[in-house]
Amino acid sequence: MIAVTIRDLNKQFGDHLVLDHINLRIEPGELFFLLGPSGCGKTTLLRHIAGFYYPDSGQILFDDQDVSRVPPHERGTGMMFQSYALWPHLTVAGNVAFGLEERRVPRAEITRRVDEALGSVGMNAYADRKINQLSGGQQQRVALARALVIRPRCLLLDEPLSNLDAKMRLQMRAEIRRVCKEFGLTAIYVTHDQKEALSIADRLAILDRGHLAQVGTPREIYRQPRTKAVADFIGETNFVEGRAVDPAGNAHEWRISTPLGDFMGFKADPNWELHVGEPVVLSVRPESWKLRASAPADGAPHNRVQGRIGRTVYLGEVAEYDFQPTGVGNGAAPLKMFELNPRFLEVADDTEITAFVAPEDVTVLHP
Ligand code: ATP
């Protein structure tokens, strides 16, 4: 198990700064994800850790060793990519043994380690099969065994599951987490799939145009996004513009006035010194709203919106609504709301209902 530290790393392609002062520490044994919109620099960062690119400035450390300019084959990283790059003319065992043969490991040890690696991904029974006789999921397991067999100091995964169907992805992502934890591996994983990241990551980093927008646990990133870009990138959300009115008892909770009414909400960035009157934007996730047929007369006069349900999408366990606020003057944009075990699907178009949201589900952000 090693820690991977990235210190003030910069990389430019032509005049395009692709990685911009990246500082990051990945703890020993951590399953760490890199996420962000297409072109934000995820793969480029992973390729620096693998050694395919050298930084223009800054350092990459494996524990205390500076590997910034160490070639890939001397870094001891195991890799698993979108295209499995397995040798079609070799058997499963032959593919897994390949890296050990290159390293001139003695034959008896190769046999033992290949057997062990195939065992860890449940593929012993297929050792003598050719690669083209395997399903996509099985090929993926072989690719994982091949990465594990060299006993890597660190496992690097770039979209490893993107060629698989939805069901197989679910199965394999759980499998990857199990194997990483079993081997105590430090693993760095690039994906487009937010659910993959949220469900198995210990922590994740969101990259935005080459800089680190936020690093945290899945819950921190989803529930307390620090910027509008992060809130927008992870999951779905509603943005509502407003102005800071006054802080509540503690400095993180604020009353915000918006065209939809007042909301109490929490600043996610503790270092942000918000001032009275300052423009802000609120982020409210669609699943945070609670719908009621009628508003209680004695309810709090904030964190509620009156409106009508417009377009609905029924998805079985959940319904998605476009909720059109009423009495707000010139056409406020509809709010997206999700209702689990839907009850409001049959409500007539002209019926006014009330949507509530708890202050802890309202995130106050820089506009
Ligand atoms: P995606 O999710 O689409 O794979 P990404 O976040 O992995 O994107 P990168 O592949 O790291 O993004 O690319 C980051 C930026 O650097 C992009 O604008 C890309 O066009 C550019 N880029 C990547 N590799 C090179 C290269 N070898 N030469 C020049 N520009 C490059």
Tab-separated table of C-alpha atoms and ligand atoms in Angstrom:
chain	number	residue	atom	x	y	z
A	1	MET	CA	0.000	0.000	0.000
A	2	ILE	CA	1.369	3.365	-0.968
A	3	ALA	CA	0.211	6.945	-0.744
A	4	VAL	CA	0.176	8.867	-4.029
A	5	THR	CA	0.943	12.559	-3.663
A	6	ILE	CA	0.632	15.091	-6.443
A	7	ARG	CA	2.368	18.395	-5.784
A	8	ASP	CA	1.606	21.496	-7.742
A	9	LEU	CA	1.467	19.630	-11.038
A	10	ASN	CA	1.105	21.602	-14.270
A	11	LYS	CA	0.823	20.332	-17.826
A	12	GLN	CA	0.375	22.254	-21.008
A	13	PHE	CA	-0.399	20.835	-24.471
A	14	GLY	CA	0.576	23.612	-26.933
A	15	ASP	CA	-0.825	26.740	-25.305
A	16	HIS	CA	-3.622	24.839	-23.539
A	17	LEU	CA	-3.087	24.419	-19.773
A	18	VAL	CA	-4.618	20.956	-19.292
A	19	LEU	CA	-3.626	20.452	-15.637
A	20	ASP	CA	-3.509	23.562	-13.520
A	21	HIS	CA	-1.676	23.454	-10.148
A	22	ILE	CA	-3.009	20.061	-9.073
A	23	ASN	CA	-2.387	19.256	-5.403
A	24	LEU	CA	-3.756	15.955	-4.173
A	25	ARG	CA	-2.945	13.192	-1.722
A	26	ILE	CA	-4.424	9.735	-2.183
A	27	GLU	CA	-4.131	7.693	0.991
A	28	PRO	CA	-2.703	4.156	1.142
A	29	GLY	CA	-5.394	1.592	0.305
A	30	GLU	CA	-7.846	4.206	-0.874
A	31	LEU	CA	-10.203	3.682	-3.824
A	32	PHE	CA	-10.064	7.161	-5.328
A	33	PHE	CA	-12.070	8.431	-8.322
A	34	LEU	CA	-11.353	11.211	-10.805
A	35	LEU	CA	-14.510	12.701	-12.281
A	36	GLY	CA	-15.412	15.694	-14.377
A	37	PRO	CA	-16.849	16.825	-17.690
A	38	SER	CA	-15.319	15.587	-20.923
A	39	GLY	CA	-11.944	17.199	-21.600
A	40	CYS	CA	-11.369	18.329	-17.977
A	41	GLY	CA	-8.052	16.432	-17.775
A	42	LYS	CA	-8.924	13.177	-15.942
A	43	THR	CA	-7.134	10.842	-18.332
A	44	THR	CA	-4.177	13.193	-18.621
A	45	LEU	CA	-3.772	13.175	-14.831
A	46	LEU	CA	-4.031	9.370	-14.691
A	47	ARG	CA	-1.451	9.096	-17.478
A	48	HIS	CA	0.932	11.242	-15.446
A	49	ILE	CA	0.553	8.859	-12.515
A	50	ALA	CA	1.178	5.908	-14.869
A	51	GLY	CA	4.253	7.617	-16.327
A	52	PHE	CA	3.043	8.045	-19.932
A	53	TYR	CA	3.359	11.815	-19.513
A	54	TYR	CA	5.861	13.794	-17.502
A	55	PRO	CA	4.722	17.026	-15.838
A	56	ASP	CA	5.938	20.430	-17.056
A	57	SER	CA	6.381	21.291	-13.386
A	58	GLY	CA	5.393	19.770	-10.072
A	59	GLN	CA	5.906	16.279	-8.684
A	60	ILE	CA	4.312	12.873	-8.303
A	61	LEU	CA	5.357	10.868	-5.235
A	62	PHE	CA	4.731	7.203	-4.427
A	63	ASP	CA	5.152	7.371	-0.655
A	64	ASP	CA	8.387	9.404	-0.383
A	65	GLN	CA	9.791	8.421	-3.781
A	66	ASP	CA	9.626	11.063	-6.486
A	67	VAL	CA	8.470	9.145	-9.588
A	68	SER	CA	7.757	12.214	-11.747
A	69	ARG	CA	10.345	11.197	-14.338
A	70	VAL	CA	10.417	7.437	-13.777
A	71	PRO	CA	9.326	5.504	-16.912
A	72	PRO	CA	6.021	3.571	-16.693
A	73	HIS	CA	7.502	0.056	-16.452
A	74	GLU	CA	9.588	1.046	-13.429
A	75	ARG	CA	6.671	2.485	-11.452
A	76	GLY	CA	5.042	-0.826	-10.525
A	77	THR	CA	1.524	0.285	-11.403
A	78	GLY	CA	-1.139	-2.123	-12.664
A	79	MET	CA	-3.458	-0.820	-15.332
A	80	MET	CA	-6.902	-1.591	-16.598
A	81	PHE	CA	-8.312	0.285	-19.561
A	82	GLN	CA	-11.534	0.595	-21.498
A	83	SER	CA	-10.136	-1.517	-24.321
A	84	TYR	CA	-8.920	-4.545	-22.447
A	85	ALA	CA	-5.918	-4.980	-24.765
A	86	LEU	CA	-5.806	-8.720	-24.158
A	87	TRP	CA	-3.834	-10.889	-26.577
A	88	PRO	CA	-6.385	-12.811	-28.666
A	89	HIS	CA	-3.928	-15.585	-29.616
A	90	LEU	CA	-3.048	-16.378	-25.975
A	91	THR	CA	-5.129	-18.262	-23.446
A	92	VAL	CA	-6.552	-16.610	-20.347
A	93	ALA	CA	-3.636	-17.942	-18.269
A	94	GLY	CA	-1.184	-16.854	-20.999
A	95	ASN	CA	-2.527	-13.309	-20.903
A	96	VAL	CA	-2.278	-13.107	-17.134
A	97	ALA	CA	1.221	-14.645	-17.125
A	98	PHE	CA	2.518	-12.232	-19.761
A	99	GLY	CA	3.634	-9.452	-17.399
A	100	LEU	CA	5.432	-11.935	-15.143
A	101	GLU	CA	7.243	-13.566	-18.057
A	102	GLU	CA	8.444	-10.140	-19.161
A	103	ARG	CA	9.803	-9.636	-15.648
A	104	ARG	CA	11.558	-13.046	-15.829
A	105	VAL	CA	9.752	-14.424	-12.785
A	106	PRO	CA	10.558	-18.178	-12.318
A	107	ARG	CA	8.051	-20.540	-13.999
A	108	ALA	CA	6.769	-22.193	-10.786
A	109	GLU	CA	6.043	-18.825	-9.237
A	110	ILE	CA	4.282	-17.671	-12.405
A	111	THR	CA	1.973	-20.693	-12.262
A	112	ARG	CA	1.174	-20.044	-8.612
A	113	ARG	CA	0.566	-16.317	-9.019
A	114	VAL	CA	-1.545	-16.687	-12.175
A	115	ASP	CA	-3.669	-19.235	-10.360
A	116	GLU	CA	-4.044	-16.897	-7.392
A	117	ALA	CA	-4.930	-13.864	-9.569
A	118	LEU	CA	-7.490	-15.808	-11.614
A	119	GLY	CA	-8.925	-17.143	-8.353
A	120	SER	CA	-9.391	-13.637	-6.981
A	121	VAL	CA	-11.643	-12.733	-9.937
A	122	GLY	CA	-13.388	-16.129	-10.123
A	123	MET	CA	-11.841	-17.162	-13.453
A	124	ASN	CA	-9.794	-20.296	-12.614
A	125	ALA	CA	-12.137	-22.516	-14.605
A	126	TYR	CA	-11.391	-20.510	-17.768
A	127	ALA	CA	-7.589	-20.589	-17.585
A	128	ASP	CA	-7.173	-22.570	-20.835
A	129	ARG	CA	-9.793	-20.736	-22.893
A	130	LYS	CA	-8.917	-18.361	-25.702
A	131	ILE	CA	-9.884	-14.724	-25.182
A	132	ASN	CA	-12.409	-14.721	-28.048
A	133	GLN	CA	-14.308	-17.505	-26.284
A	134	LEU	CA	-15.147	-15.203	-23.353
A	135	SER	CA	-17.961	-12.721	-22.728
A	136	GLY	CA	-17.175	-9.027	-22.244
A	137	GLY	CA	-17.513	-9.363	-18.462
A	138	GLN	CA	-15.192	-12.353	-18.386
A	139	GLN	CA	-12.623	-10.519	-20.498
A	140	GLN	CA	-12.836	-7.681	-18.024
A	141	ARG	CA	-12.088	-10.039	-15.165
A	142	VAL	CA	-9.037	-11.351	-17.041
A	143	ALA	CA	-7.868	-7.758	-17.552
A	144	LEU	CA	-8.252	-7.178	-13.805
A	145	ALA	CA	-6.366	-10.407	-12.991
A	146	ARG	CA	-3.586	-9.323	-15.369
A	147	ALA	CA	-3.296	-5.996	-13.567
A	148	LEU	CA	-3.267	-7.682	-10.156
A	149	VAL	CA	-0.798	-10.467	-10.909
A	150	ILE	CA	2.210	-8.156	-10.960
A	151	ARG	CA	1.306	-7.132	-7.372
A	152	PRO	CA	1.094	-3.476	-8.305
A	153	ARG	CA	1.931	-0.721	-5.840
A	154	CYS	CA	-1.014	1.134	-7.243
A	155	LEU	CA	-3.871	0.169	-9.579
A	156	LEU	CA	-4.921	2.622	-12.304
A	157	LEU	CA	-8.296	2.179	-13.984
A	158	ASP	CA	-9.485	4.236	-16.958
A	159	GLU	CA	-13.180	3.688	-17.786
A	160	PRO	CA	-12.682	-0.027	-17.173
A	161	LEU	CA	-16.365	-0.925	-17.434
A	162	SER	CA	-17.564	1.204	-20.309
A	163	ASN	CA	-17.810	-1.716	-22.767
A	164	LEU	CA	-20.146	-3.693	-20.503
A	165	ASP	CA	-23.929	-3.738	-20.317
A	166	ALA	CA	-25.685	-2.131	-17.353
A	167	LYS	CA	-26.132	-5.301	-15.317
A	168	MET	CA	-22.567	-6.459	-15.797
A	169	ARG	CA	-21.258	-3.010	-14.860
A	170	LEU	CA	-23.095	-3.213	-11.539
A	171	GLN	CA	-21.632	-6.608	-10.819
A	172	MET	CA	-18.110	-5.667	-11.889
A	173	ARG	CA	-17.983	-2.415	-9.956
A	174	ALA	CA	-18.748	-4.274	-6.724
A	175	GLU	CA	-16.139	-6.833	-7.713
A	176	ILE	CA	-13.484	-4.179	-8.339
A	177	ARG	CA	-14.082	-2.662	-4.918
A	178	ARG	CA	-13.924	-6.067	-3.238
A	179	VAL	CA	-10.643	-6.962	-4.969
A	180	CYS	CA	-9.050	-3.579	-4.190
A	181	LYS	CA	-9.939	-3.908	-0.513
A	182	GLU	CA	-8.877	-7.553	-0.358
A	183	PHE	CA	-5.455	-6.729	-1.830
A	184	GLY	CA	-5.195	-3.480	0.165
A	185	LEU	CA	-4.557	-1.643	-3.112
A	186	THR	CA	-4.317	2.083	-3.599
A	187	ALA	CA	-6.470	2.508	-6.698
A	188	ILE	CA	-7.180	5.514	-8.906
A	189	TYR	CA	-10.188	5.235	-11.149
A	190	VAL	CA	-11.342	7.494	-14.002
A	191	THR	CA	-14.962	7.302	-15.076
A	192	HIS	CA	-17.847	9.225	-16.639
A	193	ASP	CA	-20.303	7.204	-14.614
A	194	GLN	CA	-21.286	9.143	-11.504
A	195	LYS	CA	-23.174	6.231	-9.981
A	196	GLU	CA	-20.100	4.039	-10.356
A	197	ALA	CA	-18.096	6.663	-8.478
A	198	LEU	CA	-20.678	7.509	-5.805
A	199	SER	CA	-21.363	3.859	-5.060
A	200	ILE	CA	-17.837	2.490	-4.588
A	201	ALA	CA	-15.423	5.394	-4.070
A	202	ASP	CA	-13.801	6.097	-0.726
A	203	ARG	CA	-13.226	9.632	-1.975
A	204	LEU	CA	-13.402	11.412	-5.279
A	205	ALA	CA	-12.056	14.499	-6.977
A	206	ILE	CA	-14.018	16.632	-9.393
A	207	LEU	CA	-11.858	18.220	-12.079
A	208	ASP	CA	-13.110	21.295	-13.870
A	209	ARG	CA	-11.113	22.608	-16.851
A	210	GLY	CA	-7.834	21.344	-15.488
A	211	HIS	CA	-8.168	22.371	-11.862
A	212	LEU	CA	-9.434	20.499	-8.834
A	213	ALA	CA	-12.885	21.840	-8.043
A	214	GLN	CA	-13.511	19.648	-4.968
A	215	VAL	CA	-12.191	16.569	-3.216
A	216	GLY	CA	-14.318	14.634	-0.743
A	217	THR	CA	-16.344	11.564	0.097
A	218	PRO	CA	-19.288	10.738	-2.167
A	219	ARG	CA	-21.708	12.157	0.424
A	220	GLU	CA	-19.765	15.372	0.863
A	221	ILE	CA	-19.572	15.959	-2.878
A	222	TYR	CA	-23.224	15.192	-3.480
A	223	ARG	CA	-24.682	16.906	-0.421
A	224	GLN	CA	-22.275	19.813	-0.001
A	225	PRO	CA	-21.001	20.795	-3.426
A	226	ARG	CA	-18.773	23.834	-2.969
A	227	THR	CA	-19.278	25.361	-6.377
A	228	LYS	CA	-22.045	25.659	-8.900
A	229	ALA	CA	-19.969	23.640	-11.364
A	230	VAL	CA	-19.702	20.695	-8.930
A	231	ALA	CA	-23.422	20.843	-8.030
A	232	ASP	CA	-24.264	20.880	-11.705
A	233	PHE	CA	-21.904	18.088	-12.652
A	234	ILE	CA	-22.871	15.583	-9.936
A	235	GLY	CA	-26.498	14.481	-10.064
A	236	GLU	CA	-29.314	16.811	-11.012
A	237	THR	CA	-30.160	20.024	-9.262
A	238	ASN	CA	-32.295	23.182	-9.353
A	239	PHE	CA	-30.520	26.530	-9.237
A	240	VAL	CA	-32.459	29.464	-7.777
A	241	GLU	CA	-30.882	32.925	-7.751
A	242	GLY	CA	-31.255	35.111	-4.696
A	243	ARG	CA	-29.663	37.512	-2.208
A	244	ALA	CA	-28.295	36.950	1.272
A	245	VAL	CA	-30.648	38.473	3.889
A	246	ASP	CA	-29.137	37.550	7.237
A	247	PRO	CA	-27.239	34.750	8.952
A	248	ALA	CA	-29.146	32.462	11.302
A	249	GLY	CA	-27.725	31.351	14.671
A	250	ASN	CA	-24.547	29.877	13.189
A	251	ALA	CA	-22.479	31.472	10.463
A	252	HIS	CA	-23.127	28.739	7.893
A	253	GLU	CA	-26.920	28.990	7.854
A	254	TRP	CA	-28.393	31.958	6.028
A	255	ARG	CA	-31.760	33.342	5.046
A	256	ILE	CA	-31.860	33.970	1.306
A	257	SER	CA	-34.543	35.926	-0.508
A	258	THR	CA	-35.478	34.706	-3.980
A	259	PRO	CA	-38.284	35.368	-6.459
A	260	LEU	CA	-39.825	32.092	-5.184
A	261	GLY	CA	-39.843	33.316	-1.567
A	262	ASP	CA	-37.364	33.080	1.305
A	263	PHE	CA	-35.226	30.017	1.922
A	264	MET	CA	-33.043	29.037	4.831
A	265	GLY	CA	-29.983	27.200	3.566
A	266	PHE	CA	-26.367	26.334	4.349
A	267	LYS	CA	-23.133	27.589	2.843
A	268	ALA	CA	-21.100	24.561	1.752
A	269	ASP	CA	-17.815	26.451	1.560
A	270	PRO	CA	-16.865	27.353	5.151
A	271	ASN	CA	-14.167	29.762	3.920
A	272	TRP	CA	-16.629	31.908	2.016
A	273	GLU	CA	-17.366	35.136	3.864
A	274	LEU	CA	-20.867	35.908	2.761
A	275	HIS	CA	-22.190	39.443	3.262
A	276	VAL	CA	-25.732	40.745	3.658
A	277	GLY	CA	-27.144	41.721	0.257
A	278	GLU	CA	-24.619	39.620	-1.708
A	279	PRO	CA	-26.015	37.725	-4.715
A	280	VAL	CA	-26.009	33.935	-4.304
A	281	VAL	CA	-27.433	30.898	-6.021
A	282	LEU	CA	-29.230	28.091	-4.217
A	283	SER	CA	-28.855	24.451	-5.242
A	284	VAL	CA	-31.773	22.162	-4.331
A	285	ARG	CA	-31.736	18.530	-5.480
A	286	PRO	CA	-34.959	17.267	-7.109
A	287	GLU	CA	-35.400	14.509	-4.513
A	288	SER	CA	-35.208	16.979	-1.590
A	289	TRP	CA	-38.678	18.422	-2.162
A	290	LYS	CA	-41.660	17.125	-0.206
A	291	LEU	CA	-45.050	17.669	-1.820
A	292	ARG	CA	-48.270	18.387	0.117
A	293	ALA	CA	-51.773	18.847	-1.221
A	294	SER	CA	-52.396	21.823	1.040
A	295	ALA	CA	-50.081	24.097	3.005
A	296	PRO	CA	-50.554	24.010	6.780
A	297	ALA	CA	-51.754	27.458	7.913
A	298	ASP	CA	-49.220	27.566	10.739
A	299	GLY	CA	-46.242	26.345	8.673
A	300	ALA	CA	-42.968	28.282	8.516
A	301	PRO	CA	-43.153	31.128	5.979
A	302	HIS	CA	-40.005	30.019	4.169
A	303	ASN	CA	-38.608	27.007	2.266
A	304	ARG	CA	-41.903	26.436	0.472
A	305	VAL	CA	-43.180	27.023	-3.060
A	306	GLN	CA	-46.757	26.977	-4.316
A	307	GLY	CA	-47.274	25.604	-7.782
A	308	ARG	CA	-48.741	23.110	-10.201
A	309	ILE	CA	-47.365	19.908	-11.590
A	310	GLY	CA	-46.659	20.207	-15.302
A	311	ARG	CA	-44.892	17.524	-17.320
A	312	THR	CA	-44.494	14.206	-15.504
A	313	VAL	CA	-42.311	11.207	-16.245
A	314	TYR	CA	-43.319	7.982	-14.522
A	315	LEU	CA	-40.415	5.612	-13.875
A	316	GLY	CA	-42.055	3.052	-11.601
A	317	GLU	CA	-40.534	3.601	-8.201
A	318	VAL	CA	-40.131	7.294	-8.811
A	319	ALA	CA	-41.883	10.048	-10.750
A	320	GLU	CA	-40.153	13.123	-12.146
A	321	TYR	CA	-42.173	16.326	-12.204
A	322	ASP	CA	-41.736	19.748	-13.724
A	323	PHE	CA	-43.208	21.856	-10.943
A	324	GLN	CA	-44.418	25.242	-12.177
A	325	PRO	CA	-44.355	27.856	-9.397
A	326	THR	CA	-47.472	30.044	-9.315
A	327	GLY	CA	-48.006	33.601	-8.106
A	328	VAL	CA	-44.391	34.531	-8.851
A	329	GLY	CA	-44.903	37.137	-11.552
A	330	ASN	CA	-43.351	36.612	-14.945
A	331	GLY	CA	-43.027	32.886	-15.486
A	332	ALA	CA	-40.456	31.398	-13.105
A	333	ALA	CA	-38.639	28.433	-14.609
A	334	PRO	CA	-40.120	25.076	-13.579
A	335	LEU	CA	-38.424	23.221	-10.727
A	336	LYS	CA	-37.474	19.604	-11.206
A	337	MET	CA	-38.824	17.393	-8.409
A	338	PHE	CA	-38.653	13.627	-7.840
A	339	GLU	CA	-41.204	11.748	-5.781
A	340	LEU	CA	-40.464	8.236	-4.586
A	341	ASN	CA	-43.535	5.978	-4.478
A	342	PRO	CA	-45.444	8.635	-6.455
A	343	ARG	CA	-48.746	9.991	-5.135
A	344	PHE	CA	-49.122	13.208	-7.095
A	345	LEU	CA	-49.258	11.767	-10.611
A	346	GLU	CA	-53.029	11.970	-10.855
A	347	VAL	CA	-53.375	15.489	-9.465
A	348	ALA	CA	-55.253	17.653	-11.954
A	349	ASP	CA	-53.201	20.212	-13.882
A	350	ASP	CA	-54.970	23.161	-12.263
A	351	THR	CA	-54.605	21.999	-8.638
A	352	GLU	CA	-52.200	24.053	-6.582
A	353	ILE	CA	-49.955	22.116	-4.278
A	354	THR	CA	-47.072	23.075	-1.986
A	355	ALA	CA	-43.478	21.875	-2.169
A	356	PHE	CA	-41.265	22.066	0.942
A	357	VAL	CA	-37.549	21.660	1.351
A	358	ALA	CA	-35.554	21.368	4.601
A	359	PRO	CA	-32.813	24.003	5.171
A	360	GLU	CA	-30.148	21.282	5.280
A	361	ASP	CA	-31.117	20.361	1.706
A	362	VAL	CA	-30.605	23.912	0.445
A	363	THR	CA	-26.980	24.685	-0.491
A	364	VAL	CA	-25.952	28.340	-0.763
A	365	LEU	CA	-23.340	28.879	-3.493
A	366	HIS	CA	-21.411	31.610	-5.275
A	367	PRO	CA	-23.476	32.650	-8.297
B	1	ATP	P1	-12.849	12.528	-21.530
B	1	ATP	O1	-13.778	12.392	-20.383
B	1	ATP	O2	-13.515	13.073	-22.757
B	1	ATP	O3	-12.013	11.306	-21.791
B	1	ATP	P2	-10.729	13.775	-20.010
B	1	ATP	O4	-11.207	14.542	-18.846
B	1	ATP	O5	-10.127	12.442	-19.761
B	1	ATP	O6	-11.850	13.697	-21.119
B	1	ATP	P3	-8.214	14.411	-21.241
B	1	ATP	O7	-8.174	13.249	-22.189
B	1	ATP	O8	-7.319	14.368	-20.064
B	1	ATP	O9	-9.689	14.709	-20.770
B	1	ATP	O10	-7.911	15.715	-22.090
B	1	ATP	C1	-7.835	17.000	-21.500
B	1	ATP	C2	-7.576	18.035	-22.575
B	1	ATP	O11	-6.283	17.868	-23.133
B	1	ATP	C3	-8.529	17.964	-23.754
B	1	ATP	O12	-8.832	19.290	-24.156
B	1	ATP	C4	-7.748	17.237	-24.815
B	1	ATP	O13	-8.168	17.631	-26.088
B	1	ATP	C5	-6.331	17.665	-24.531
B	1	ATP	N1	-5.336	16.631	-24.848
B	1	ATP	C6	-5.286	15.381	-24.326
B	1	ATP	N2	-4.223	14.710	-24.782
B	1	ATP	C7	-3.563	15.544	-25.625
B	1	ATP	C8	-2.373	15.441	-26.421
B	1	ATP	N3	-1.627	14.339	-26.409
B	1	ATP	N4	-2.028	16.529	-27.147
B	1	ATP	C9	-2.761	17.665	-27.137
B	1	ATP	N5	-3.885	17.830	-26.412
B	1	ATP	C10	-4.285	16.794	-25.668
